[in-house]
Coordinates of C-alpha atoms and ligand atoms in Angstrom, one line a residue:
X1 CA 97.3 4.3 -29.2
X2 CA 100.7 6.8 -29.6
X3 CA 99.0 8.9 -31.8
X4 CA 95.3 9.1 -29.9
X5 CA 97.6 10.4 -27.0
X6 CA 99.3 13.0 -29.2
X7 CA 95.8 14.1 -30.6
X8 CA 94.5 14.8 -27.3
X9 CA 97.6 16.5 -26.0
X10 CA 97.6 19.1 -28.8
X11 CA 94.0 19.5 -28.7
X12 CA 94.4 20.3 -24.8
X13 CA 97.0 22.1 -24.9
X14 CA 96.0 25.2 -27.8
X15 CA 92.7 24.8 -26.2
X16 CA 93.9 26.0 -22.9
X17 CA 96.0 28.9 -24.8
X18 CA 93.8 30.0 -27.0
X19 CA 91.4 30.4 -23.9
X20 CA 93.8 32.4 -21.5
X21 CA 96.2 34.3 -23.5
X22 CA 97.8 36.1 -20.7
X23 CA 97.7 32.9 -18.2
X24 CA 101.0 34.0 -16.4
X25 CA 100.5 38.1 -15.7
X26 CA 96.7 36.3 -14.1
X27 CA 99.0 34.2 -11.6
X28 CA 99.5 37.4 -8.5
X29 CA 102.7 36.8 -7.3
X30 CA 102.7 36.5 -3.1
X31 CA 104.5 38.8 -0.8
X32 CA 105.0 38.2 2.9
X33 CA 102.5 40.8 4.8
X34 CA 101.7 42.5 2.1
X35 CA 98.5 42.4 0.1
X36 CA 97.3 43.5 -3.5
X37 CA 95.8 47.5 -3.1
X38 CA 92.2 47.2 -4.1
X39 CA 92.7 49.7 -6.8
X40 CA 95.4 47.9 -8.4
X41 CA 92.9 44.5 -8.5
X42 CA 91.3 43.5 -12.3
X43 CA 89.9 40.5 -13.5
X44 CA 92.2 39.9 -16.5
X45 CA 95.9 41.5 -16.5
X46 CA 97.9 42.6 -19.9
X47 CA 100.9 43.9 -20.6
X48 CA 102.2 46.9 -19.0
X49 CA 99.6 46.8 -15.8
X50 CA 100.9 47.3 -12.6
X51 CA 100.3 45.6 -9.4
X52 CA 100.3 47.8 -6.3
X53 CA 100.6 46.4 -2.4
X54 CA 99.9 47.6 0.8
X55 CA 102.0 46.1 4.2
X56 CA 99.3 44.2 6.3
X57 CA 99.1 46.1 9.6
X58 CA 102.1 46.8 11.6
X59 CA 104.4 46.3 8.6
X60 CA 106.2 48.9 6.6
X61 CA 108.5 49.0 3.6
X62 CA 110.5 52.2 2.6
X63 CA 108.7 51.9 -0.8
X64 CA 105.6 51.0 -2.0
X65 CA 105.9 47.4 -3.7
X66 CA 105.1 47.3 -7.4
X67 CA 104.8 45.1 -10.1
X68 CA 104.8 45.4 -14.3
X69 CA 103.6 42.6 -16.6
X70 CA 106.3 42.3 -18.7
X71 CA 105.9 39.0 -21.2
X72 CA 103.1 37.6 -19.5
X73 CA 105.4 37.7 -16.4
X74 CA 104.9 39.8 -13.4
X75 CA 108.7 41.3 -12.7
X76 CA 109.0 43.6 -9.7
X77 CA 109.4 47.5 -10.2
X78 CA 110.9 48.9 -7.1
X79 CA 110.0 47.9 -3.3
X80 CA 111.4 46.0 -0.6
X81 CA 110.2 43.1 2.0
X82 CA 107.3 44.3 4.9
X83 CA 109.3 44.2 7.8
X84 CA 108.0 45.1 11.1
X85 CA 107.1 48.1 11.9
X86 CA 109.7 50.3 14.7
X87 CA 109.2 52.3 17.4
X88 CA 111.1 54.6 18.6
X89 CA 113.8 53.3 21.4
X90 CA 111.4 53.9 24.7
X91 CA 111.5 56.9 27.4
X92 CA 113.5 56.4 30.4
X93 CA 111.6 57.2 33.9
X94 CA 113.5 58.9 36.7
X95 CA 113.3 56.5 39.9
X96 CA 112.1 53.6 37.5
X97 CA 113.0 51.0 34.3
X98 CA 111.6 49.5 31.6
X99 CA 111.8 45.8 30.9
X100 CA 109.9 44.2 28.4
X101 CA 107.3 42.0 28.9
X102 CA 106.2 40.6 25.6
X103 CA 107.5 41.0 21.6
X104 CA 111.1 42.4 20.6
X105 CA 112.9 45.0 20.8
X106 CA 111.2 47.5 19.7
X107 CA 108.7 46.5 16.8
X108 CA 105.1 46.3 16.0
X109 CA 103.2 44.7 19.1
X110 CA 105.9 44.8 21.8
X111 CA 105.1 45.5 25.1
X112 CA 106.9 46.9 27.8
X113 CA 106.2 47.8 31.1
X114 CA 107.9 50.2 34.1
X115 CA 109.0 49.7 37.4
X116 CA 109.6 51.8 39.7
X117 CA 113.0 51.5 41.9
X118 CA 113.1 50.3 45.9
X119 CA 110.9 53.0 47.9
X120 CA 109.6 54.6 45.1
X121 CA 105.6 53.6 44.0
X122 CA 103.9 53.6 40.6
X123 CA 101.4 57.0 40.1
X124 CA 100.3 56.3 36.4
X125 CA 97.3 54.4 36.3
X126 CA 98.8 51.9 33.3
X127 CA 102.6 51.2 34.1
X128 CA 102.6 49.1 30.6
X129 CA 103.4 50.6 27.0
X130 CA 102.8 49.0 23.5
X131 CA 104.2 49.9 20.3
X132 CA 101.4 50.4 18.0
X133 CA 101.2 52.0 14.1
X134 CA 101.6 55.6 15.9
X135 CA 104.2 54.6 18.3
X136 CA 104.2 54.0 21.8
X137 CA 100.6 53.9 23.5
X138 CA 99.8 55.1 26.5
X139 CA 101.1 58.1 28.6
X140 CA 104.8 58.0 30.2
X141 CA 104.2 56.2 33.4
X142 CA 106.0 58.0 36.6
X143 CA 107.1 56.8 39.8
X144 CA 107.2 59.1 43.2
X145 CA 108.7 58.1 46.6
X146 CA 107.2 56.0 48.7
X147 CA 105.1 57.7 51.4
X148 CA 101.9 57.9 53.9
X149 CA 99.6 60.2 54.5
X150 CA 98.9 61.2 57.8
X151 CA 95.2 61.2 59.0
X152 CA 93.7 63.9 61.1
X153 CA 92.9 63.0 64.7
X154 CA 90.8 64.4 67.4
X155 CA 92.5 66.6 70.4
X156 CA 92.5 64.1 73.0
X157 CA 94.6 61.5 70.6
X158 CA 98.0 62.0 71.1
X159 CA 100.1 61.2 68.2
X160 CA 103.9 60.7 68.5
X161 CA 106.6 60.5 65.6
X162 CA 105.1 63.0 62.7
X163 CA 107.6 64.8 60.7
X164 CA 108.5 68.6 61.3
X165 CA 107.2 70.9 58.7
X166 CA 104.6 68.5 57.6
X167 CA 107.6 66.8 56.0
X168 CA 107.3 63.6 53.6
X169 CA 106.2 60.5 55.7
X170 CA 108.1 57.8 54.4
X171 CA 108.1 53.8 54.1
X172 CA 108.9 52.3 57.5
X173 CA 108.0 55.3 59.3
X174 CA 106.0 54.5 62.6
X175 CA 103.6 56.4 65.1
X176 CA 102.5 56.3 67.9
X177 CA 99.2 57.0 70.0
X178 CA 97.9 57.5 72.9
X179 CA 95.0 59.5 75.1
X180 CA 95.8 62.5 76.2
X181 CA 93.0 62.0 79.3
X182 CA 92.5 60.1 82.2
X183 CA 90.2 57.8 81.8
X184 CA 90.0 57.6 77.9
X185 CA 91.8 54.6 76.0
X186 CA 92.7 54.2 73.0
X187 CA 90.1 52.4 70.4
X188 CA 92.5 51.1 67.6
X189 CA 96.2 50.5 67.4
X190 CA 98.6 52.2 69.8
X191 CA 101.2 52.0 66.8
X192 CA 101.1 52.1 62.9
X193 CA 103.8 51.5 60.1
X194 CA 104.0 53.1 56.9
X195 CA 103.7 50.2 54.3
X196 CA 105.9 49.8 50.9
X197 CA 102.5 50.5 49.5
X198 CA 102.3 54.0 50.9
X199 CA 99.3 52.4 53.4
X200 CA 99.5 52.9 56.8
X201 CA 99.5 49.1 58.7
X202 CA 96.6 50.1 60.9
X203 CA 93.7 52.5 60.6
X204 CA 93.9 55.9 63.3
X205 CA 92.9 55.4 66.6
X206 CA 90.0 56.9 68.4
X207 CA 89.9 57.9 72.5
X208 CA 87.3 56.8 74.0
X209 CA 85.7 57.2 78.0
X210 CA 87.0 54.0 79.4
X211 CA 84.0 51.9 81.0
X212 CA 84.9 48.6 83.1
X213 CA 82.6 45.5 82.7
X214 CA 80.0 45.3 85.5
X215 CA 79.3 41.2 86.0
X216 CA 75.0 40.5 86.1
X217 CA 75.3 36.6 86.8
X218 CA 76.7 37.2 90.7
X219 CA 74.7 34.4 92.3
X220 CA 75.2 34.9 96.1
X221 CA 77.8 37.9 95.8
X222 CA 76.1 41.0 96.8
X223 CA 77.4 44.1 95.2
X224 CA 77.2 48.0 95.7
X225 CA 78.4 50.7 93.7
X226 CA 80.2 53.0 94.7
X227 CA 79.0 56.5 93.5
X228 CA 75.6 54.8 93.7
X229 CA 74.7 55.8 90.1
X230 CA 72.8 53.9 87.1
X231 CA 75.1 53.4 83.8
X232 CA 78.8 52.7 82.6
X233 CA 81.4 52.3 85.2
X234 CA 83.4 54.6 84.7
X235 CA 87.4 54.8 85.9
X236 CA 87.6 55.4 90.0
X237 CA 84.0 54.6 90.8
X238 CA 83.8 51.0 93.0
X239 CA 82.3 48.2 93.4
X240 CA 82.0 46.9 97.0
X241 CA 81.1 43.1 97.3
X242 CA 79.4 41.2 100.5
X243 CA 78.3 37.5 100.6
X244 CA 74.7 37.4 101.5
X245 CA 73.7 33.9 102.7
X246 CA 75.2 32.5 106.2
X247 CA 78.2 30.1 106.0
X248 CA 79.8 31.6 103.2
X249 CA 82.6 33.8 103.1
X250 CA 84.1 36.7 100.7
X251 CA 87.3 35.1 98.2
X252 CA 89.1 38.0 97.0
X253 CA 88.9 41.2 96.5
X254 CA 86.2 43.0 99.1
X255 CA 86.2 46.4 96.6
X256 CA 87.6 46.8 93.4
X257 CA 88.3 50.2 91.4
X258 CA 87.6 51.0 87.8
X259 CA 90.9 51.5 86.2
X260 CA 91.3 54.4 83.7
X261 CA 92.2 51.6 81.3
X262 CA 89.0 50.3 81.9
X263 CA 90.0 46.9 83.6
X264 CA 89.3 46.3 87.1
X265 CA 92.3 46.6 89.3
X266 CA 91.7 42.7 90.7
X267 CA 89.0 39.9 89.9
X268 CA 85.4 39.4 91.1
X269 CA 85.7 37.9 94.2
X270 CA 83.3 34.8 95.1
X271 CA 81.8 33.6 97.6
X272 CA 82.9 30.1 98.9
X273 CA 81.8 27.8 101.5
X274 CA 83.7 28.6 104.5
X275 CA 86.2 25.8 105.3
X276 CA 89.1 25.2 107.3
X277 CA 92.0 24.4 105.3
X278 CA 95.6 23.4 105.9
X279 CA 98.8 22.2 104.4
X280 CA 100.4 18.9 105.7
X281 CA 103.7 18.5 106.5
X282 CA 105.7 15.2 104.7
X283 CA 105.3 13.3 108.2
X284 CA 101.9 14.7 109.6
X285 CA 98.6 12.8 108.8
X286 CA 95.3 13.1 109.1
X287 CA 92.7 10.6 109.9
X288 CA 90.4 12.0 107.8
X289 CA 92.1 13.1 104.9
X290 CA 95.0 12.0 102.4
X291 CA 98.1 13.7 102.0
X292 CA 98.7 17.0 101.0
X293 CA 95.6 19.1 102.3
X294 CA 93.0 19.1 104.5
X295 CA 89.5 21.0 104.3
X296 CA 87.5 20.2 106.9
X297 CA 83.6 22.4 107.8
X298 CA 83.2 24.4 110.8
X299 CA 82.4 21.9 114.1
X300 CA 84.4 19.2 112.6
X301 CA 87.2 17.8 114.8
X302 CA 90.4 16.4 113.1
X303 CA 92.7 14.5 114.6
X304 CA 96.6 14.6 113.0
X305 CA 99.4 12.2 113.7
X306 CA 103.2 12.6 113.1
X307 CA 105.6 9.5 111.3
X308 CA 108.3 8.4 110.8
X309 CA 111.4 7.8 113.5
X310 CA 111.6 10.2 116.1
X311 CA 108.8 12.6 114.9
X312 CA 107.3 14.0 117.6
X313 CA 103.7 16.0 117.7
X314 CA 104.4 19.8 118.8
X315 CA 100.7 21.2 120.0
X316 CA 97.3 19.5 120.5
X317 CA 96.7 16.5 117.8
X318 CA 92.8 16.7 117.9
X319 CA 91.5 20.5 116.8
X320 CA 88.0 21.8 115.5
X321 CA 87.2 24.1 112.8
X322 CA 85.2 27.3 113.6
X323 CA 82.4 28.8 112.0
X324 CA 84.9 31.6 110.7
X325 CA 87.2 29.2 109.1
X326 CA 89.6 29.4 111.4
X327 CA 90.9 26.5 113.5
X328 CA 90.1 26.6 117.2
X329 CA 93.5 25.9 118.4
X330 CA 96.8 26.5 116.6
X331 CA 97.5 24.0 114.0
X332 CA 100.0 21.3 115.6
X333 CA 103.5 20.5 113.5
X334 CA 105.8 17.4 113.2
X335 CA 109.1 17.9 115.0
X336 CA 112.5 15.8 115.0
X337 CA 112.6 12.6 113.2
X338 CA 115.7 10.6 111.8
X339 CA 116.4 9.1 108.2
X340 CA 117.8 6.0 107.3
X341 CA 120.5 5.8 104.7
X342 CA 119.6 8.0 101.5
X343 CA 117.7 6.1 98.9
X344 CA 119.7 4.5 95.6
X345 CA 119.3 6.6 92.4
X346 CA 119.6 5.8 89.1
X347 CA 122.9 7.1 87.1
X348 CA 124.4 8.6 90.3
X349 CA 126.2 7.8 93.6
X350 CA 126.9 9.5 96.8
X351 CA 129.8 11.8 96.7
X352 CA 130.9 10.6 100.5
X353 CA 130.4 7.2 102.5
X354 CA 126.9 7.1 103.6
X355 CA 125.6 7.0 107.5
X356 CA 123.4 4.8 108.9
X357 CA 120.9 8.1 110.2
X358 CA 120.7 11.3 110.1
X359 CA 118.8 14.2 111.8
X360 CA 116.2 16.2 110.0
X361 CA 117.6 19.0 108.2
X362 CA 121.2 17.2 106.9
X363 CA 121.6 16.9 103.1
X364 CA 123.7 14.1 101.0
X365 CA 125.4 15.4 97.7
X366 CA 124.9 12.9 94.8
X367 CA 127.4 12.9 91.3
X368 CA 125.8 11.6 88.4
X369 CA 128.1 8.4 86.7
X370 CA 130.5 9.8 83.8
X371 CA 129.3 11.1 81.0
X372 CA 125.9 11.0 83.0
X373 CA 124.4 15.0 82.9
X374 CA 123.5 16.1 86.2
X375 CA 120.0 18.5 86.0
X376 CA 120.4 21.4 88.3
X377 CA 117.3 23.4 87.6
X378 CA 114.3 23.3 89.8
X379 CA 112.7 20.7 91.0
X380 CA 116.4 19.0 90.9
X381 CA 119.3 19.7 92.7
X382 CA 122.7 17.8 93.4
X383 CA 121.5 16.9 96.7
X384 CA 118.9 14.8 99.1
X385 CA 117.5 16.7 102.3
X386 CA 116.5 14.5 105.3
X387 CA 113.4 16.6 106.9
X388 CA 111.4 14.7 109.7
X389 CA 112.7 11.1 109.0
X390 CA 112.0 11.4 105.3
X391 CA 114.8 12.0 102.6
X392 CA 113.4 15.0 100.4
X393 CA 114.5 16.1 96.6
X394 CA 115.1 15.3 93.0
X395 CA 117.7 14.1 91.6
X396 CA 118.3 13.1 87.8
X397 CA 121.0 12.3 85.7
X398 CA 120.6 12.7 81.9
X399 CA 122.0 9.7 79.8
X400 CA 124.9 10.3 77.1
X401 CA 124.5 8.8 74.0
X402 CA 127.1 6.6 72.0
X403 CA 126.8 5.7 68.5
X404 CA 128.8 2.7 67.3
X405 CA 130.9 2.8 63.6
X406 CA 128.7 0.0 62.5
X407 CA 125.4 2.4 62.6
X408 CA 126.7 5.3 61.3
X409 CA 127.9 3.0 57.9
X410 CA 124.5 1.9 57.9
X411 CA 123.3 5.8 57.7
X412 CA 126.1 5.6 55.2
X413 CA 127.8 9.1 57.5
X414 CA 131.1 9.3 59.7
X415 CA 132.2 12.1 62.3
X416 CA 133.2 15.3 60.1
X417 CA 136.1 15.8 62.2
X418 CA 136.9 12.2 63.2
X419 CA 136.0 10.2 60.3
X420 CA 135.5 6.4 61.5
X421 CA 135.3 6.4 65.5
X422 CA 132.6 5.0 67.8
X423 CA 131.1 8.2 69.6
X424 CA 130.1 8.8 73.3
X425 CA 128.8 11.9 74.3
X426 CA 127.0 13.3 77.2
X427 CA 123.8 15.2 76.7
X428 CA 123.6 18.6 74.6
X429 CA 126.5 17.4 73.0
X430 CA 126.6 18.9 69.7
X431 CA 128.1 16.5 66.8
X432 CA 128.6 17.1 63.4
X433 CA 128.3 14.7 61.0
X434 CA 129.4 13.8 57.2
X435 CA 128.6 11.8 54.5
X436 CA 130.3 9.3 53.2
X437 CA 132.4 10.1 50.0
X438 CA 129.9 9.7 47.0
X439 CA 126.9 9.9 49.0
X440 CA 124.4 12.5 49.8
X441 CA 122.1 13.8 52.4
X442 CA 118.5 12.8 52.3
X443 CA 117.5 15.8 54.2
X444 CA 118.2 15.4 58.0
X445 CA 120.5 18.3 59.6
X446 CA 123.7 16.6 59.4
X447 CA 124.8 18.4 62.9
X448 CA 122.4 16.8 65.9
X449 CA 122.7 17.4 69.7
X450 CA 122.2 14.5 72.1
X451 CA 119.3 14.5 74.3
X452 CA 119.2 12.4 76.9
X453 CA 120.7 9.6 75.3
X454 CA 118.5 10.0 71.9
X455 CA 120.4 11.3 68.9
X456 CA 118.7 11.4 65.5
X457 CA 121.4 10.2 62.8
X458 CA 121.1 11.9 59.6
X459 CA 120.9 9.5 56.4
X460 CA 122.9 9.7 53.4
X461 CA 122.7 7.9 50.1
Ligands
NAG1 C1 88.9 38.5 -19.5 O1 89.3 37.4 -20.3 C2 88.2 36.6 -20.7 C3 88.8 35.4 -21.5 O2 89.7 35.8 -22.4 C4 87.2 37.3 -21.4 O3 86.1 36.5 -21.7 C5 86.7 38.5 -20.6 O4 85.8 39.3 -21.4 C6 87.8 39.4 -20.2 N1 87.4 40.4 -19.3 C7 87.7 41.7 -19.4 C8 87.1 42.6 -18.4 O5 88.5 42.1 -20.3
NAG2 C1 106.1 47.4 -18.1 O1 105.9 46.5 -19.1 C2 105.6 47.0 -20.4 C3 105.2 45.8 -21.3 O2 106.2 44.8 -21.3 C4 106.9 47.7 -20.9 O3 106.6 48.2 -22.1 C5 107.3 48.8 -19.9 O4 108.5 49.4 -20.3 C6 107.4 48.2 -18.5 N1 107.6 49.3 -17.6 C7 108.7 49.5 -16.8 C8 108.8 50.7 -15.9 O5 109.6 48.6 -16.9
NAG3 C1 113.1 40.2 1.3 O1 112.7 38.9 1.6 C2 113.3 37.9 0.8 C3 112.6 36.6 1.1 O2 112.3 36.5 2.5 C4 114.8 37.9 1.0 O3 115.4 36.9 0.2 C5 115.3 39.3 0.7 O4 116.7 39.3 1.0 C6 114.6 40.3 1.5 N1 115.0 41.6 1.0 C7 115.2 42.7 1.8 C8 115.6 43.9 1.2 O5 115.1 42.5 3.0

């Protein structure tokens, strides 16, 4: 068996070197980025040929890499590694940078790109360079100040805040317009900003004749115009309204004027039913009508009634509207009248002992309870009025708000200042609030104001 093995073995083995006498010089050694020239390729190598390579692109080597067959070796004549290949350290900018934006510093493939400094804008149509086999791509990129060009306008716009001397408009720079005639406005803005982009904010305005809206859909309003002429309305002319069916009268404006802004200096009027129509005192009534108004039609009779203790009727209680709208007698009022004691209100007491009447026209002062807020801005006041045997006014008193020790370690939070102490403060009350050591705040503003006796309480775990 031993000896089959060794047979076979020597067979194989001068076989194979009688077959490739030079089997080493045909194994090409590999270099990194680098490839075998094609004049340096054969089928079969022999002693003394030389292998030439080229760097793949983007790679250099200071000499050209070669090879000898020496013994059915290849051994290496002279050359270095391919490396990279360099450019040259990149052109500053003035009013810009460089940064890169892709590769190394500053080798085969690397990209970099320019910016240009606050207020100044890129001009170069590519702002990007990349080092290629002839060095950087791409033409130096340059920045210029920041700045708008002004548009041309026509005569009757009036354009305020260009630079003397045609001088440079820059970023943040703003004009302003306006018509130079009566009766032109301005179609576009009345003020424009020069952007960071060296755009204006707006487009230029145009003047234009200022036309007012003329109304079709008038119904029963009958309208003249005033120069009688076909066409825009132009600023002065006027419009001069009449109601054309019987029982209605004019509401608003008889004649309105064109502005030269082209708005009309009041509404459309209307016409309207024609109605009497009054206000009713706290103690007057009606028998017709509920409390606060009443409207009645001309040749209706009303008849009005005073309460309340001691009110007395001043004038004639029964009156009739006439066809103008106007009452036929003057409209009666409620005199006199006493008040019982002023009314109980929450969160507040008088500030004296209280009476058992009082006339029409005497006022009680009212203090909230402590801590309570007292509102003092209209419709509220500190105090009650007594008009015509009814007490009159608002009076409110904002609640404080307390928060015990026992909810705030449930929010896990204490008083910033205070640490561990119940709290109880009156509305708008600012308090500012901590967390608990080792905890933190889930979000809600630690520092809360009280608002009528609600507080949201921050949360900290
Ligand atoms: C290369 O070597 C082989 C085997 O030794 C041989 O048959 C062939 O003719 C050789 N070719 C050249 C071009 O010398
Ligand atoms: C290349 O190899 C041949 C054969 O071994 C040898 O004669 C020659 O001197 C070598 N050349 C160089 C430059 O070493
Ligand atoms: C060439 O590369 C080899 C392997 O990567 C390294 O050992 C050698 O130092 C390099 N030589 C030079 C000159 O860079």
């Amino acid at each position: 068996m031993r000896s089959i093995l060794v047979v076979f073995c020597v067979w194989i083995c001068f076989s194979v070197d009688a077959s490739t006498p030079n089997a080493d010089c045909s194994k090409i050694p590999e270099v990194e980025n680098a490839e075998v020239s094609q004049s340096s390729r054969k089928d079969n190598y022999t002693d003394g040929d030389k292998l030439e390579y080229n760097c793949k692109p983007g790679y250099a080597s200071p000499l050209k890499i070669t090879y000898n067959c020496t013994d059915n070796k290849w051994t290496k004549l002279r050359g270095g590694n391919c490396s990279l290949k360099r450019c040259e350290l990149p052109e500053d900018i003035p009013n810009g940078r460089y940064t890169i934006v892709s590769g190394s510093a500053f080798v085969f493939g690397t990209t970099i790109k320019y910016i240009c400094n606050d207020d100044y804008q890129m001009m170069s149509r590519f702002d990007t360079r990349t080092c290629q086999e002839g060095g950087w791509d791409n033409q130096l990129p340059a920045c210029e100040e920041i700045s708008c060009v002004a548009d041309s306008t026509e005569e009757n716009v009036r354009v305020e805040g260009l630079p003397e001397n045609d001088g440079l408009i820059r970023y943040g720079h703003r004009l302003t317009f306006s018509c130079s005639d009566y009766g032109w406005i301005l179609q576009g803005p009345k003020e424009i900003t020069c952007q960071s982009n060296g755009q204006w904010s707006g487009p230029f305005p145009k003047c234009v004749g200022a036309t007012c809206p003329l109304n079709t859909a008038v119904g029963d309003l009958k309208m003249e115009r005033f120069p009688d002429i076909e066409g825009p309305v132009k600023p002065r002319h006027k419009l001069i309204f009449s109601c054309n069916t019987e029982g209605l009268k004019l509401k608003g404006q008889r004649e309105i004027t064109c502005q030269s802004n082209g708005e009309w200096n009041s509404p459309f009027p209307k016409c309207e039913e024609v109605m009497c129509v009054a206000k009713l005192t706290v103690s007057m009534r009606s028998d017709r009508h509920p409390v606060p108004e009443v409207s009645v039609r001309p040749g209706h009779t009303i008849t009005l009634s005073c309460v309340g203790r001691g009110v007395k009727l001043q004038g004639h209680s029964k009156i009739t509207c006439l066809s103008d709208g106007q009452w036929g007698n003057p409209f009666p009022k409620c005199i006199g009248g006493k008040c019982g004691p002023p009314p109980k209100v929450n969160f507040a007491d008088t500030t004296e002992i209280t009476k058992k009447e009082y006339d029409s026209g005497e006022k009680v002062e009212y203090s909230c309870f402590n801590k309570y807020t007292l509102v003092q801005r209209h419709p509220y006041s500190k105090y009650l009025t007594c008009e015509h045997g009814e007490w009159r006014g608002n009076i409110k008193c904002l609640k404080p708000c307390s928060v015990t020790v026992e909810k705030m370690d449930e929010r896990g939070i204490q008083l910033r200042w205070r640490g561990r102490e119940k709290i109880f403060s009156p509305h708008r009350d600012r308090i500012i609030f901590s967390c608990k050591s080792g905890k933190s705040s889930t979000g809600i503003d630690l520092t809360q104001t009280c608002n009528d006796g609600e507080m949201t309480l921050p949360l900290c775990v």
